Amino acid sequence: MPVFLDATSADFEVEFTKLLNAKREDSPDVDAVVADIIADVRARGDQAVIDLTAKFDRLTLTADTLRITDDEIAAAIAQVSTEDRTALELAAARIRAYHARQLPQDEQWTDEAGATLGWRWGAVSAAGLYVPGGLASYPSSVLMNAIPAKVAGVGRLAMVVPTPDGVLNPLVLLAAQISGVDEVYRIGGAQAVAALAYGTDTIAPVDKITGPGNAFVAAAKRRVFGKVGIDMIAGPSEILVVADGDNDPEWIALDLLSQAEHDESAQSLLITTDAAFGQAVADAVEKQLETLQRAHIAGPSWRDFGAIITVPDLATAAALTDRIAPEHLELCVGDPEALSKNISHAGAIFLGQWTPEAIGDYVGGPNHVLPTARSARFSSGLSVLDFMKRTTIARMTPEALRAIGPAAERLATSESLEAHGLSVTARLKKLND
Ligand SMILES: NC(=O)c1ccc[n+]([C@@H]2O[C@H](COP(=O)([O-])OP(=O)(O)OC[C@H]3O[C@@H](n4cnc5c(N)ncnc54)[C@H](O)[C@@H]3O)[C@@H](O)[C@H]2O)c1
Ligand SMILES: N[C@H](CO)Cc1c[nH]c[nH+]1
Ligand SMILES: [Zn+2]
């Protein structure tokens, strides 16, 4: 059973804080394991990756078989049904169209002092794309990683994906081909993140690592940040549904289970203005769990981290939502647009009862790699911008230097940085000769 909270009860604040702080992925135990794995990969390179893959994915590799060959990719892709290919291509086209709109513009102008200023955008040279594969297989996450990278203009796309027991999903490889991935390695977890960040004899290091994963992957990305860029912490999935009583409890139950089935550490929450509806959803979840294929994952997630919160009004729902800062937010209320305007912190918002979150996972167009663990307070879903960086541009004319140089001289003096000031003075002197 999930916890039931009532926002009007005396102990609500204590119980809600407990819910916010529930230990799901930010565990010191996980971090300690990940630190050792990263150190091992840095010290022993390919051999560490091979040993750790044998340990965690039950797969024996050599340096020659870490990378999936073009022939293996072609053979796997040949098994994909036309229906699956068509669905994947529809998803890819929609994701590409959405992300193409994110390409930023360069800017350049000349200001009143005569200085030409601006910035230009450029792509990172090499991106490492993490595609999860431990408990489920994610062709959709290949598209969500690789398409924005390609739109940004990244030169080299290196993808890692664990293949437990050596089982390869052909659709993952087709997605890699469709979206222009250059290299695919059958490795996962913290060892794959470390290999991408530090490089091994077989895997050249990348500049930026993106993509979702379990708690080990999220912790590894945190640890390699600085050596490489990362997109965000996209860990175990989360959904918060805000629903009034005018919804079908079964639909909402399925929406909650759609994220619970990702991982025992996933979190599904319901905030409702109608306590009886909340109970009906809880009953519907239990009913679904009797037959759901992944009840062994969704059940523990719902039992350990699920919650149903009753609120007196939608204003309270909005305030609590901002404190949760969920990865996914479904607004199943009469006027979802109006409610969404009162919410500042959510990775992705799904408006109205005809927009199940799963549409966003696959075919909506926006990215499904999204910030978890309340990091939507300060980060956003994966975008083209994550694969780009901005370089600033400045050009002075003699007149511009004459106009603003003296202020630079003064500031340099105030910082006791003599050479800074003199580099300006020397030029101004020449102008005054
Ligand atoms: N936030 C997002 O945008 C988003 C998107 C898709 C999926 N997800 C999440 O990604 C995750 C996918 O998880 P997954 O497990 O299926 O695949 P995964 O690829 O993230 O993790 C599998 C790897 O974890 C490592 N691992 C497992 N147990 C370990 C242990 N005890 N010690 C050290 N390493 C260990 C192994 O190396 C294994 O290869 C789920 O939590 C899902 O909710 C998040
Ligand atoms: N819901 C996940 C993000 O948390 C993404 C996903 C991929 N496939 C299915 N779901
Ligand atoms: Zn999902």
XYZ file of C-alpha atoms and ligand atoms in Angstrom:
488
model
C 0.000 0.000 0.000
C 1.233 3.503 -0.753
C 1.016 6.210 1.892
C -2.197 8.228 2.113
C -1.740 11.856 3.142
C -4.274 14.580 3.798
C -2.986 18.122 3.305
C -5.390 19.413 5.963
C -4.254 17.057 8.724
C -2.068 18.241 11.599
C 0.875 15.953 10.835
C 0.844 16.621 7.079
C 4.002 18.730 6.968
C 6.016 16.068 8.793
C 4.703 13.256 6.582
C 5.103 15.221 3.343
C 8.706 16.098 4.232
C 9.357 12.403 4.871
C 7.987 11.636 1.414
C 10.196 14.279 -0.208
C 13.264 12.917 1.539
C 12.557 9.241 0.879
C 15.823 7.527 0.012
C 15.395 6.469 -3.614
C 18.590 7.096 -5.505
C 20.824 9.443 -3.604
C 22.321 6.719 -1.495
C 25.835 6.804 -0.016
C 26.048 2.999 -0.561
C 25.454 3.396 -4.292
C 27.938 6.240 -4.472
C 30.663 4.225 -2.731
C 30.216 1.317 -5.165
C 30.303 3.730 -8.101
C 33.473 5.460 -6.849
C 35.262 2.081 -6.780
C 34.030 1.175 -10.259
C 35.226 4.479 -11.727
C 38.636 4.120 -10.061
C 38.925 0.582 -11.433
C 38.108 1.665 -14.994
C 40.603 4.521 -14.773
C 43.292 2.135 -13.562
C 42.635 -0.930 -15.696
C 40.684 0.390 -18.709
C 39.175 -2.252 -20.980
C 39.963 -5.124 -18.609
C 38.000 -3.472 -15.775
C 35.050 -2.852 -18.110
C 35.205 -6.501 -19.219
C 35.333 -7.822 -15.633
C 32.512 -5.553 -14.433
C 30.336 -6.497 -17.409
C 30.834 -10.162 -16.538
C 29.870 -9.400 -12.939
C 26.809 -7.189 -13.477
C 25.522 -8.224 -16.908
C 26.616 -11.881 -16.889
C 28.332 -11.394 -20.227
C 31.871 -12.461 -21.169
C 33.552 -9.973 -23.501
C 37.020 -9.281 -24.862
C 38.457 -5.971 -26.037
C 37.466 -7.050 -29.544
C 33.822 -7.690 -28.689
C 33.076 -4.598 -26.571
C 31.921 -2.810 -29.710
C 28.939 -4.125 -31.666
C 30.087 -4.563 -35.251
C 28.345 -3.237 -38.336
C 27.630 -6.825 -39.412
C 25.951 -7.624 -36.086
C 23.905 -4.443 -36.369
C 22.802 -5.302 -39.897
C 21.874 -8.874 -38.908
C 19.857 -7.680 -35.919
C 18.068 -4.980 -37.879
C 17.004 -7.522 -40.488
C 14.838 -9.159 -37.792
C 12.789 -6.027 -37.088
C 9.161 -6.232 -38.224
C 7.753 -3.627 -40.592
C 5.271 -2.531 -37.918
C 8.015 -1.908 -35.357
C 10.152 -0.072 -37.914
C 7.215 2.137 -38.914
C 6.455 3.033 -35.295
C 10.108 3.847 -34.636
C 10.336 5.996 -37.747
C 7.205 7.911 -36.757
C 8.715 8.547 -33.323
C 12.056 9.612 -34.852
C 10.397 12.037 -37.278
C 8.335 13.657 -34.517
C 11.310 13.921 -32.151
C 13.469 15.404 -34.948
C 10.840 17.998 -35.874
C 10.425 19.065 -32.236
C 14.161 19.349 -31.579
C 14.954 21.166 -34.839
C 13.054 24.132 -33.373
C 15.504 24.288 -30.482
C 18.517 25.256 -32.611
C 19.693 28.583 -31.203
C 20.704 31.653 -33.197
C 24.113 33.309 -33.283
C 24.048 37.034 -32.452
C 26.342 39.932 -33.388
C 25.912 43.710 -33.031
C 27.908 46.926 -32.721
C 27.168 48.982 -29.637
C 27.294 52.741 -29.053
C 31.010 52.621 -28.134
C 31.792 51.000 -31.490
C 32.528 47.566 -30.009
C 31.357 44.593 -32.028
C 30.017 41.965 -29.686
C 28.152 38.700 -29.887
C 28.238 34.971 -29.504
C 28.198 31.927 -31.676
C 26.980 28.438 -30.944
C 28.914 25.281 -31.732
C 28.459 21.600 -30.991
C 30.614 19.465 -28.719
C 32.972 17.232 -30.723
C 32.005 13.879 -29.225
C 28.998 12.803 -27.179
C 28.562 9.630 -25.139
C 24.952 8.473 -25.130
C 23.808 6.266 -22.260
C 20.916 3.987 -23.186
C 19.594 1.958 -20.257
C 19.178 -1.777 -20.580
C 19.212 -3.489 -17.202
C 15.559 -4.115 -16.372
C 14.015 -3.050 -19.678
C 15.225 -2.200 -23.151
C 14.881 1.346 -24.490
C 14.899 1.940 -28.270
C 13.042 5.172 -27.521
C 15.931 6.424 -25.358
C 18.316 5.927 -28.288
C 16.208 8.353 -30.330
C 15.823 10.808 -27.438
C 19.618 10.953 -26.956
C 20.909 10.763 -30.496
C 18.473 12.940 -32.442
C 19.125 16.164 -30.488
C 22.872 15.443 -30.678
C 22.670 15.056 -34.432
C 20.510 18.186 -34.801
C 23.125 20.084 -32.767
C 25.861 18.920 -35.174
C 27.907 16.680 -32.839
C 30.729 15.040 -34.809
C 30.964 11.667 -33.049
C 28.161 9.809 -31.284
C 29.303 6.890 -29.103
C 26.468 4.920 -27.516
C 26.646 2.458 -24.633
C 23.895 0.000 -23.775
C 24.081 -2.945 -21.393
C 23.002 -6.279 -22.847
C 22.379 -8.527 -19.824
C 23.182 -12.174 -20.665
C 24.222 -10.940 -24.106
C 20.655 -10.307 -25.258
C 20.544 -7.534 -27.866
C 17.311 -5.755 -28.728
C 17.263 -5.344 -32.534
C 15.075 -2.245 -32.226
C 17.747 -0.526 -30.116
C 20.220 -1.067 -32.936
C 17.754 0.067 -35.582
C 17.117 3.223 -33.540
C 20.888 3.796 -33.395
C 21.137 3.447 -37.161
C 18.116 5.658 -37.894
C 19.440 8.430 -35.674
C 23.059 8.403 -36.885
C 24.964 6.837 -33.976
C 28.587 6.123 -34.983
C 29.681 3.528 -32.401
C 27.712 1.159 -30.145
C 29.285 -0.612 -27.140
C 27.510 -3.425 -25.240
C 28.340 -2.140 -21.791
C 26.352 -0.316 -19.130
C 26.270 0.975 -15.582
C 28.964 3.078 -13.915
C 31.696 1.233 -15.852
C 30.282 2.439 -19.168
C 30.032 6.020 -17.916
C 33.641 5.854 -16.677
C 34.858 4.387 -19.975
C 33.191 7.201 -21.920
C 34.571 9.865 -19.592
C 38.157 8.649 -19.241
C 38.533 6.480 -22.336
C 40.085 3.026 -22.619
C 42.246 1.433 -25.297
C 39.061 0.552 -27.193
C 36.757 3.464 -26.393
C 37.916 6.999 -27.145
C 36.811 9.496 -24.490
C 33.911 11.861 -25.186
C 33.261 15.455 -24.165
C 29.724 15.138 -22.885
C 27.680 12.238 -21.490
C 23.906 12.286 -21.696
C 21.062 9.926 -21.051
C 19.008 8.244 -18.356
C 19.831 5.301 -16.172
C 19.399 3.696 -12.793
C 20.867 4.957 -9.523
C 24.351 3.620 -10.405
C 24.347 5.443 -13.733
C 23.077 8.668 -12.149
C 25.765 8.500 -9.437
C 28.479 7.832 -12.027
C 27.411 10.848 -14.087
C 27.577 13.015 -10.972
C 31.109 11.771 -10.309
C 32.551 12.253 -13.814
C 31.109 15.763 -14.146
C 33.992 18.172 -14.605
C 36.077 15.693 -16.584
C 33.195 15.696 -19.069
C 29.937 17.615 -19.256
C 26.709 15.872 -18.316
C 23.135 16.735 -19.188
C 21.447 16.306 -15.797
C 20.563 13.677 -13.231
C 18.030 11.524 -15.096
C 17.580 8.658 -12.663
C 14.701 6.364 -11.720
C 11.443 7.546 -13.272
C 8.766 9.582 -11.516
C 5.228 10.665 -12.204
C 2.922 13.005 -10.342
C -0.701 13.040 -11.444
C -2.909 15.902 -10.278
C -6.491 14.803 -10.850
C -9.942 15.941 -9.832
C -12.754 13.442 -9.267
C -13.882 13.740 -12.864
C -11.504 11.076 -14.182
C -11.557 7.345 -14.793
C -9.677 5.772 -11.839
C -8.397 3.006 -14.090
C -6.746 5.459 -16.512
C -5.008 7.234 -13.666
C -3.957 3.939 -12.067
C -2.346 2.882 -15.347
C -0.576 6.225 -15.677
C 0.874 5.758 -12.171
C 1.928 2.192 -12.982
C 3.487 3.258 -16.279
C 6.351 4.820 -14.348
C 6.344 2.423 -11.396
C 7.080 -0.438 -13.803
C 10.444 1.103 -14.780
C 12.240 0.418 -11.537
C 11.598 -0.516 -7.910
C 13.091 2.916 -7.141
C 10.607 4.717 -9.422
C 8.028 6.954 -7.767
C 4.353 7.471 -8.625
C 2.288 10.067 -6.801
C -1.326 11.197 -7.028
C -2.630 14.504 -5.716
C -6.393 14.758 -5.806
C -9.098 17.074 -4.588
C -11.414 14.073 -4.096
C -10.549 11.550 -1.359
C -13.022 8.949 -2.652
C -11.446 9.193 -6.104
C -8.016 8.699 -4.512
C -9.240 5.493 -2.890
C -10.750 4.327 -6.197
C -7.370 4.858 -7.899
C -5.599 2.922 -5.132
C -8.058 0.042 -5.633
C -7.564 0.168 -9.409
C -3.782 0.017 -8.982
C -4.098 -3.103 -6.810
C -6.379 -4.696 -9.399
C -3.925 -3.962 -12.226
C -1.038 -5.321 -10.165
C -2.783 -8.714 -10.089
C -2.049 -9.172 -13.800
C 0.577 -6.605 -14.842
C 3.603 -8.331 -16.406
C 6.007 -6.165 -14.456
C 4.112 -6.287 -11.153
C 7.326 -7.584 -9.545
C 8.857 -4.136 -10.210
C 5.816 -1.851 -10.193
C 4.427 -3.401 -6.981
C 7.459 -2.644 -4.781
C 7.821 0.833 -6.327
C 4.170 1.656 -5.575
C 4.300 0.115 -2.098
C 7.594 1.740 -1.046
C 7.478 5.127 -2.768
C 3.881 5.664 -3.976
C 1.570 8.178 -2.308
C -1.943 9.536 -2.614
C -2.360 13.051 -1.272
C -5.745 14.650 -0.761
C -5.831 18.435 -1.010
C -8.637 20.929 -0.351
C -8.156 22.780 -3.658
C -6.033 23.022 -6.806
C -4.021 25.948 -5.422
C -2.698 23.611 -2.722
C -2.036 20.986 -5.401
C 0.075 23.514 -7.344
C 2.071 24.532 -4.270
C 2.830 20.899 -3.358
C 3.727 20.103 -6.971
C 6.390 22.811 -6.953
C 7.899 21.315 -3.812
C 7.975 17.851 -5.408
C 9.376 19.163 -8.742
C 8.450 15.896 -10.469
C 10.016 14.505 -13.601
C 6.573 14.065 -15.220
C 3.445 15.945 -14.268
C 0.004 15.017 -15.580
C -2.729 17.572 -15.013
C -6.064 15.731 -15.314
C -8.337 18.603 -14.328
C -11.005 20.692 -16.055
C -8.667 23.550 -17.019
C -5.140 22.097 -17.137
C -3.658 25.157 -18.902
C -4.774 27.440 -16.073
C -3.373 25.093 -13.428
C -0.079 24.680 -15.306
C 0.479 28.449 -15.159
C 0.664 28.178 -11.369
C 3.392 25.532 -11.492
C 7.071 26.415 -11.915
C 8.946 23.165 -11.295
C 8.335 20.051 -13.392
C 10.430 18.322 -16.042
C 7.549 17.787 -18.466
C 3.858 18.668 -18.190
C 1.070 16.648 -19.810
C -2.165 18.585 -20.126
C -5.573 16.968 -19.799
C -6.852 13.445 -19.480
C -6.213 12.613 -23.138
C -2.453 13.032 -22.716
C -1.060 9.982 -20.929
C 2.582 10.404 -19.979
C 3.484 7.388 -22.144
C 2.827 9.492 -25.252
C 5.735 11.672 -24.120
C 7.909 8.611 -23.563
C 7.585 7.588 -27.198
C 5.987 9.743 -29.828
C 4.900 13.166 -28.560
C 8.075 14.923 -29.744
C 9.521 16.491 -26.551
C 12.431 14.672 -24.963
C 11.803 11.928 -22.398
C 15.243 12.263 -20.791
C 14.170 14.403 -17.860
C 15.449 15.551 -14.473
C 14.530 13.370 -11.490
C 14.948 13.473 -7.712
C 13.618 17.049 -7.499
C 16.319 18.323 -9.867
C 13.609 19.866 -12.064
C 13.987 22.790 -9.626
C 17.174 23.683 -11.495
C 17.451 21.607 -14.655
C 15.517 20.818 -17.799
C 14.887 17.894 -20.080
C 17.514 16.930 -22.650
C 17.622 19.317 -25.601
C 19.733 20.344 -28.574
C 21.347 22.958 -26.308
C 22.829 20.213 -24.115
C 25.066 19.270 -27.038
C 26.085 22.854 -27.780
C 28.109 25.550 -26.175
C 28.325 29.281 -26.708
C 31.521 31.148 -27.512
C 31.480 34.886 -26.973
C 32.937 37.298 -29.518
C 34.336 40.823 -29.013
C 36.149 43.180 -31.385
C 37.316 46.686 -30.465
C 38.069 49.439 -32.914
C 40.558 52.160 -31.851
C 37.546 54.393 -31.077
C 35.908 51.710 -28.979
C 39.126 51.112 -27.046
C 39.452 54.846 -26.463
C 35.886 54.933 -25.135
C 35.918 51.998 -22.732
C 39.637 51.220 -22.204
C 40.202 53.771 -19.390
C 37.562 52.080 -17.249
C 39.361 48.766 -17.749
C 42.639 50.441 -16.654
C 41.012 51.661 -13.436
C 39.466 48.290 -12.642
C 42.801 46.547 -13.280
C 44.476 48.917 -10.832
C 41.795 48.239 -8.244
C 42.488 44.509 -8.593
C 46.278 45.097 -8.455
C 46.671 43.311 -11.778
C 49.226 45.567 -13.377
C 49.778 43.687 -16.651
C 46.049 43.767 -17.328
C 46.011 47.547 -17.067
C 49.247 47.981 -19.013
C 47.931 45.898 -21.936
C 45.235 48.533 -22.380
C 47.501 51.498 -21.583
C 50.015 50.456 -24.242
C 47.360 50.589 -26.926
C 45.799 53.823 -25.716
C 49.247 55.385 -25.710
C 49.767 54.418 -29.326
C 46.410 56.003 -30.189
C 47.416 59.238 -28.466
C 50.905 59.429 -30.092
N 14.732 10.084 -16.038
C 14.679 9.664 -17.283
O 14.694 10.465 -18.197
C 14.604 8.185 -17.580
C 14.337 7.709 -18.881
C 14.336 6.326 -19.111
C 14.617 5.460 -18.060
N 14.869 5.965 -16.834
C 15.267 5.137 -15.713
O 16.437 4.466 -16.141
C 16.585 3.324 -15.327
C 16.967 2.145 -16.173
O 17.468 1.185 -15.275
P 17.901 -0.226 -15.728
O 18.358 -0.923 -14.487
O 16.839 -0.840 -16.546
O 19.133 -0.023 -16.718
P 20.527 0.736 -16.570
O 21.204 0.525 -17.870
O 20.367 2.108 -16.086
O 21.315 -0.065 -15.444
C 21.841 -1.336 -15.659
C 23.275 -1.373 -15.175
O 23.315 -1.020 -13.785
C 24.462 -1.599 -13.216
N 24.119 -2.198 -11.929
C 23.003 -2.874 -11.600
N 23.088 -3.331 -10.328
C 24.296 -2.931 -9.852
C 24.964 -3.084 -8.601
N 24.408 -3.749 -7.577
N 26.183 -2.542 -8.473
C 26.762 -1.852 -9.493
N 26.162 -1.694 -10.699
C 24.950 -2.218 -10.871
C 24.959 -2.666 -14.148
O 26.191 -2.291 -14.641
C 23.935 -2.722 -15.270
O 24.556 -2.853 -16.530
C 15.282 3.137 -14.561
O 15.485 3.612 -13.255
C 14.329 4.049 -15.304
O 13.319 4.508 -14.451
C 14.887 7.291 -16.590
N 9.461 7.250 -18.676
C 10.879 7.193 -18.978
C 11.516 8.464 -18.440
O 11.422 8.527 -17.086
C 11.156 7.082 -20.451
C 10.667 5.838 -21.115
C 11.224 5.179 -22.160
N 10.423 4.151 -22.460
C 9.411 4.182 -21.676
N 9.547 5.199 -20.838
Zn 8.305 5.519 -19.161
